[in-house]
């Protein structure tokens, strides 16, 4: 896995998102940078349909392959969420995350 430094000086918050974001939770907490860590909890069926529609529209692979891959991801999703929460992220719905981040921003005015 490649690494590279980034600087958050002068920023009240930074957001790391994606399947690997939970990998940095512990280090951010250790450095006093962690305001919150969230793993999105979405209805699995809806995620499957959205992903399939996107991939079919983009013609990424043959439809049969996309369905098979989508079913595999659908089945794996609970394990992925368990892993992310095991790394310190809190499982939450998108609306909850947006409200929490807005509250954090309200409590931390932006710096120039």
GROMACS .gro file of C-alpha atoms in nm:
model
  112
    1UNK     CA    1   0.000   0.000   0.000
    2UNK     CA    2   0.143   0.338  -0.094
    3UNK     CA    3   0.154   0.624   0.154
    4UNK     CA    4   0.199   0.995   0.124
    5UNK     CA    5   0.180   1.277   0.376
    6UNK     CA    6  -0.083   1.547   0.371
    7UNK     CA    7  -0.114   1.862   0.577
    8UNK     CA    8  -0.431   1.964   0.761
    9UNK     CA    9  -0.284   2.270   0.936
   10UNK     CA   10  -0.532   2.556   0.938
   11UNK     CA   11  -0.828   2.329   0.864
   12UNK     CA   12  -1.082   2.273   1.139
   13UNK     CA   13  -1.176   1.932   0.995
   14UNK     CA   14  -1.077   1.695   0.722
   15UNK     CA   15  -1.292   1.418   0.582
   16UNK     CA   16  -1.158   1.084   0.473
   17UNK     CA   17  -1.406   0.872   0.284
   18UNK     CA   18  -1.404   0.543   0.110
   19UNK     CA   19  -1.360   0.183   0.194
   20UNK     CA   20  -1.010   0.237   0.336
   21UNK     CA   21  -1.082   0.548   0.544
   22UNK     CA   22  -1.124   0.339   0.859
   23UNK     CA   23  -0.760   0.236   0.824
   24UNK     CA   24  -0.648   0.578   0.955
   25UNK     CA   25  -0.893   0.613   1.246
   26UNK     CA   26  -0.658   0.483   1.514
   27UNK     CA   27  -0.366   0.703   1.403
   28UNK     CA   28  -0.587   1.012   1.377
   29UNK     CA   29  -0.723   0.942   1.726
   30UNK     CA   30  -0.369   0.898   1.859
   31UNK     CA   31  -0.266   1.234   1.712
   32UNK     CA   32  -0.574   1.411   1.849
   33UNK     CA   33  -0.714   1.478   1.501
   34UNK     CA   34  -1.024   1.261   1.518
   35UNK     CA   35  -1.354   1.444   1.555
   36UNK     CA   36  -1.558   1.149   1.430
   37UNK     CA   37  -1.525   0.839   1.217
   38UNK     CA   38  -1.821   0.691   1.033
   39UNK     CA   39  -1.890   0.392   0.814
   40UNK     CA   40  -2.199   0.443   0.600
   41UNK     CA   41  -2.475   0.198   0.675
   42UNK     CA   42  -2.710   0.184   0.379
   43UNK     CA   43  -2.983  -0.057   0.279
   44UNK     CA   44  -2.793  -0.335   0.102
   45UNK     CA   45  -3.058  -0.390  -0.164
   46UNK     CA   46  -3.060  -0.022  -0.258
   47UNK     CA   47  -2.681  -0.018  -0.278
   48UNK     CA   48  -2.690  -0.326  -0.504
   49UNK     CA   49  -2.943  -0.163  -0.739
   50UNK     CA   50  -2.757   0.172  -0.753
   51UNK     CA   51  -2.422   0.003  -0.817
   52UNK     CA   52  -2.569  -0.226  -1.085
   53UNK     CA   53  -2.747   0.063  -1.261
   54UNK     CA   54  -2.426   0.270  -1.260
   55UNK     CA   55  -2.209  -0.015  -1.386
   56UNK     CA   56  -2.458  -0.113  -1.657
   57UNK     CA   57  -2.487   0.250  -1.773
   58UNK     CA   58  -2.109   0.278  -1.790
   59UNK     CA   59  -2.085  -0.061  -1.963
   60UNK     CA   60  -1.803  -0.160  -1.732
   61UNK     CA   61  -1.835  -0.534  -1.797
   62UNK     CA   62  -2.082  -0.783  -1.933
   63UNK     CA   63  -2.419  -0.765  -1.750
   64UNK     CA   64  -2.386  -1.123  -1.621
   65UNK     CA   65  -2.047  -1.039  -1.467
   66UNK     CA   66  -2.185  -0.721  -1.311
   67UNK     CA   67  -2.478  -0.906  -1.153
   68UNK     CA   68  -2.249  -1.179  -1.017
   69UNK     CA   69  -2.006  -0.918  -0.879
   70UNK     CA   70  -2.294  -0.716  -0.733
   71UNK     CA   71  -2.434  -1.021  -0.552
   72UNK     CA   72  -2.089  -1.100  -0.412
   73UNK     CA   73  -2.053  -0.742  -0.285
   74UNK     CA   74  -2.406  -0.754  -0.142
   75UNK     CA   75  -2.315  -1.064   0.058
   76UNK     CA   76  -1.979  -0.920   0.169
   77UNK     CA   77  -2.118  -0.585   0.285
   78UNK     CA   78  -2.194  -0.688   0.647
   79UNK     CA   79  -1.836  -0.813   0.689
   80UNK     CA   80  -1.698  -0.490   0.542
   81UNK     CA   81  -1.907  -0.285   0.786
   82UNK     CA   82  -1.796  -0.504   1.078
   83UNK     CA   83  -1.432  -0.455   0.977
   84UNK     CA   84  -1.472  -0.078   0.953
   85UNK     CA   85  -1.642  -0.056   1.292
   86UNK     CA   86  -1.374  -0.285   1.433
   87UNK     CA   87  -1.117  -0.028   1.319
   88UNK     CA   88  -1.300   0.245   1.512
   89UNK     CA   89  -1.557   0.386   1.271
   90UNK     CA   90  -1.915   0.422   1.388
   91UNK     CA   91  -2.183   0.275   1.163
   92UNK     CA   92  -2.432   0.548   1.070
   93UNK     CA   93  -2.676   0.641   0.797
   94UNK     CA   94  -2.580   0.917   0.553
   95UNK     CA   95  -2.822   1.170   0.705
   96UNK     CA   96  -2.678   1.112   1.051
   97UNK     CA   97  -2.325   1.164   0.925
   98UNK     CA   98  -2.418   1.487   0.746
   99UNK     CA   99  -2.586   1.625   1.059
  100UNK     CA  100  -2.288   1.533   1.277
  101UNK     CA  101  -2.037   1.690   1.039
  102UNK     CA  102  -2.252   2.006   1.017
  103UNK     CA  103  -2.257   2.024   1.398
  104UNK     CA  104  -1.879   1.981   1.409
  105UNK     CA  105  -1.835   2.261   1.156
  106UNK     CA  106  -2.070   2.486   1.352
  107UNK     CA  107  -1.855   2.432   1.659
  108UNK     CA  108  -1.530   2.491   1.470
  109UNK     CA  109  -1.543   2.810   1.264
  110UNK     CA  110  -1.341   2.795   0.946
  111UNK     CA  111  -1.002   2.957   0.963
  112UNK     CA  112  -0.871   3.170   0.678
   0.00000   0.00000   0.00000
